[in-house]
Amino acid sequence: MIIEHPLLGPRDAQEFVYLGDASLIDRPDGMAEDSVECFHDYLYLRSNPAGLHRELWFHEGGDRSWLVVTRDTVTHEIVKVELAADVARQRGRCR
Amino acid sequence: MAYSAFRIALEAIRGHAGWSPVWRDATPRAEYDVIVIGGGGHGLATAYYLAKAFGVARVAVLEKGWLGGGNVGRNTTIIRSNYLLDANEPFYEFSLKLWEGLSRELNYNAMVSQRGVLNLYHSDAQRDAFVRRGNAMLLHGADAELLDTEGVRELAPFLNFENARFPVKGGLLQRRGGTARHDAVAWGYARGASRLGIDIVQNCEVTGFRLKEGRCVGVETTRGPIAARTVGCAVAGSSSRLMGLAGLRLPLESHVLQAFVTEGLKPCVPGVITFGAGHFYVSQSDKGGLVFGGDIDGYNSYAQRGNLPVVEDVCEGGMALMPMIGRAKVLRMWGGNVDMSMDGSPIIDRTPVDGLFLNGGWCYGGFKATPASGWCFAHLLATGEPHPLAARYRLGRFLTGDLIDEKGMGAQPNLH
Ligand SMILES: Cc1cc2nc3c(=O)[nH]c(=O)nc-3n(C[C@H](O)[C@H](O)[C@H](O)COP(=O)(O)OP(=O)(O)OC[C@H]3O[C@@H](n4cnc5c(N)ncnc54)[C@H](O)[C@@H]3O)c2cc1C
């Protein structure tokens, strides 16, 4: 698979480490009342869709940036690649 | 029709005109006592033991494609019970014992071949870990032998013992482990279940669940609705998709695992051999092909096919361990959709929806579990209670912290 890195252009997926569902960006509040349940859901439960999946890839063998890749899990086709930092900021995180 | 040597002789005389189909391809009825979703090894074994061991015979197995088209027909057929943890070893040893009597039990040749499973170690630390695992196996009544370099050399002289980085220091051998014919396991259980009156329905995809006051009372399928008070799901890599239809999110990711077969060679690999320092394991099929594989590709996938980097990685592992295979040509390669659980261990449990049960999370190692998984799931479906041997395979263990991290890894090694 070739990942269109937003800064570096097309890169072989082999240069990356895969982490999984991009919802991992939304880390729950550890101080909340229901944090035990929230962290259980966050850590262990997955939507695991057949079809488009937003997922985190880390460019370990490259510029060490985190990317959010939108990929079809049935065909392996990659339809969109964003910098995870941009996605996180859009979602209201400071970085 | 029972199979026997006499029967073969008789059919030979009659020009083989008397054989009948191995199982009945049923059309679904409107209602059953139990519906098992998924006609893979686990679903078929569950149905068989429901009728055989628990006296529940108004059962249907619903399969969306053809029998054996899933992982049961795609795996590398290794059976063994060489686990460390108390939650696992008794279960897998029970499974191995069922394997040992399976062909007779089913009156169908599952080609169970106890040619031995040898896990190699390459360092002192690894040897210590294997000693511990071997002792745990012995304590649970399984067999285990620790071999030194010479012991391994006797079994497999062709290994690269002097590998500069990963010399072969010895291995943990389970002689009762080995291989079985994957398709025959599916067909044998299907035949056994069908003979006990169970309906095996192919080309029947479950597309939804019928819920009434929070209880499962049946399923929607591509061949119409079917009612049942008890519904068990055994759909391996499709577990998240199917349970999503009932509104559940599971601690699973679906990944692709690849396997490879070479051209037929003369007998050279005595049993199953696993490399302890890379992702490579190999056995030789009865037709002579080397059957080998390695790690999952490592990203979510439902494609049932993988990519080339893992092919390279697996072949590199093979060349590091046994350079003699370098000239063998790979004839076929394929992928299967495996349900990776977050701690690498399976789930056989109730779900938050009454009447709906889950058998899944088998990762890349559920073939060996087929008989015991079928037995324990049948127990759960028939009695509503977990079987003692599968009592720790709970869906809620991630919340309570009772993880079963046999190898310290699930879908992602960094989860622990
Ligand atoms: C390449 C590879 C190598 C492996 N090697 C080994 C090994 O050496 N040893 C070992 O122990 N394990 C091994 N495994 C793992 C093992 O194959 C699986 O864990 C096991 O087969 C899964 O259980 P099953 O047989 O019931 O799955 P499957 O055969 O996949 O059965 C699930 C069935 O459910 C059906 N289904 C899905 N959705 C629906 C629906 N909505 N409605 C109706 N039906 C549906 C599917 O069509 C499928 O037939 C390997 C797996 C792979 C892919």
mmCIF file of N, CA and C in Angstrom, chain B residues 3 27 33 88 98 100 107 115 118 130 157 165 217 305 321 332 334 365 386 394:
data_model
loop_
_atom_site.group_PDB
_atom_site.id
_atom_site.type_symbol
_atom_site.label_atom_id
_atom_site.label_comp_id
_atom_site.label_asym_id
_atom_site.label_seq_id
_atom_site.Cartn_x
_atom_site.Cartn_y
_atom_site.Cartn_z
ATOM 1 N N TYR B 3 -19.290 -45.011 6.813
ATOM 2 C CA TYR B 3 -18.137 -45.337 5.978
ATOM 3 C C TYR B 3 -17.339 -46.469 6.631
ATOM 4 N N THR B 27 -33.200 -26.537 3.356
ATOM 5 C CA THR B 27 -33.856 -25.231 3.244
ATOM 6 C C THR B 27 -34.342 -24.871 4.649
ATOM 7 N N ASP B 33 -35.021 -24.405 17.796
ATOM 8 C CA ASP B 33 -34.684 -24.144 19.196
ATOM 9 C C ASP B 33 -33.417 -23.303 19.276
ATOM 10 N N ASN B 88 -6.112 -21.199 29.763
ATOM 11 C CA ASN B 88 -6.029 -21.762 28.417
ATOM 12 C C ASN B 88 -5.718 -23.257 28.369
ATOM 13 N N LEU B 98 -10.041 -34.431 22.199
ATOM 14 C CA LEU B 98 -11.144 -34.649 21.257
ATOM 15 C C LEU B 98 -10.609 -34.902 19.844
ATOM 16 N N GLU B 100 -7.916 -36.383 19.115
ATOM 17 C CA GLU B 100 -7.347 -37.735 19.058
ATOM 18 C C GLU B 100 -8.411 -38.784 18.737
ATOM 19 N N ASN B 107 -16.907 -40.856 12.331
ATOM 20 C CA ASN B 107 -16.881 -41.830 11.232
ATOM 21 C C ASN B 107 -16.489 -41.114 9.930
ATOM 22 N N ARG B 115 2.180 -35.568 14.376
ATOM 23 C CA ARG B 115 3.575 -35.619 13.920
ATOM 24 C C ARG B 115 4.476 -34.727 14.751
ATOM 25 N N LEU B 118 7.162 -28.556 17.244
ATOM 26 C CA LEU B 118 8.440 -28.185 17.842
ATOM 27 C C LEU B 118 8.609 -26.670 17.815
ATOM 28 N N PHE B 130 10.425 -21.460 28.004
ATOM 29 C CA PHE B 130 9.875 -22.713 27.470
ATOM 30 C C PHE B 130 9.830 -23.792 28.546
ATOM 31 N N PRO B 157 17.705 -32.124 10.932
ATOM 32 C CA PRO B 157 19.120 -31.803 10.692
ATOM 33 C C PRO B 157 19.330 -30.642 9.725
ATOM 34 N N ARG B 165 23.095 -14.862 14.308
ATOM 35 C CA ARG B 165 22.312 -14.030 15.209
ATOM 36 C C ARG B 165 21.353 -14.858 16.059
ATOM 37 N N VAL B 217 -35.092 -13.026 19.559
ATOM 38 C CA VAL B 217 -36.091 -14.072 19.297
ATOM 39 C C VAL B 217 -35.966 -14.654 17.891
ATOM 40 N N ARG B 305 -7.124 -11.076 1.606
ATOM 41 C CA ARG B 305 -5.846 -11.177 0.890
ATOM 42 C C ARG B 305 -4.918 -10.130 1.497
ATOM 43 N N LEU B 321 15.866 -19.674 8.918
ATOM 44 C CA LEU B 321 15.761 -20.896 9.718
ATOM 45 C C LEU B 321 16.178 -22.143 8.942
ATOM 46 N N ARG B 332 0.929 -21.361 -4.142
ATOM 47 C CA ARG B 332 -0.299 -20.633 -3.832
ATOM 48 C C ARG B 332 -0.109 -19.830 -2.565
ATOM 49 N N TRP B 334 -2.704 -17.169 0.101
ATOM 50 C CA TRP B 334 -4.053 -16.646 0.300
ATOM 51 C C TRP B 334 -4.111 -15.982 1.663
ATOM 52 N N GLY B 365 -5.438 -18.569 15.857
ATOM 53 C CA GLY B 365 -5.185 -19.883 16.434
ATOM 54 C C GLY B 365 -6.413 -20.690 16.795
ATOM 55 N N PRO B 386 -21.674 -21.020 31.259
ATOM 56 C CA PRO B 386 -20.379 -21.310 30.630
ATOM 57 C C PRO B 386 -19.862 -22.681 31.058
ATOM 58 N N ARG B 394 -14.569 -14.720 28.994
ATOM 59 C CA ARG B 394 -15.717 -13.838 29.140
ATOM 60 C C ARG B 394 -15.564 -12.570 28.320
#
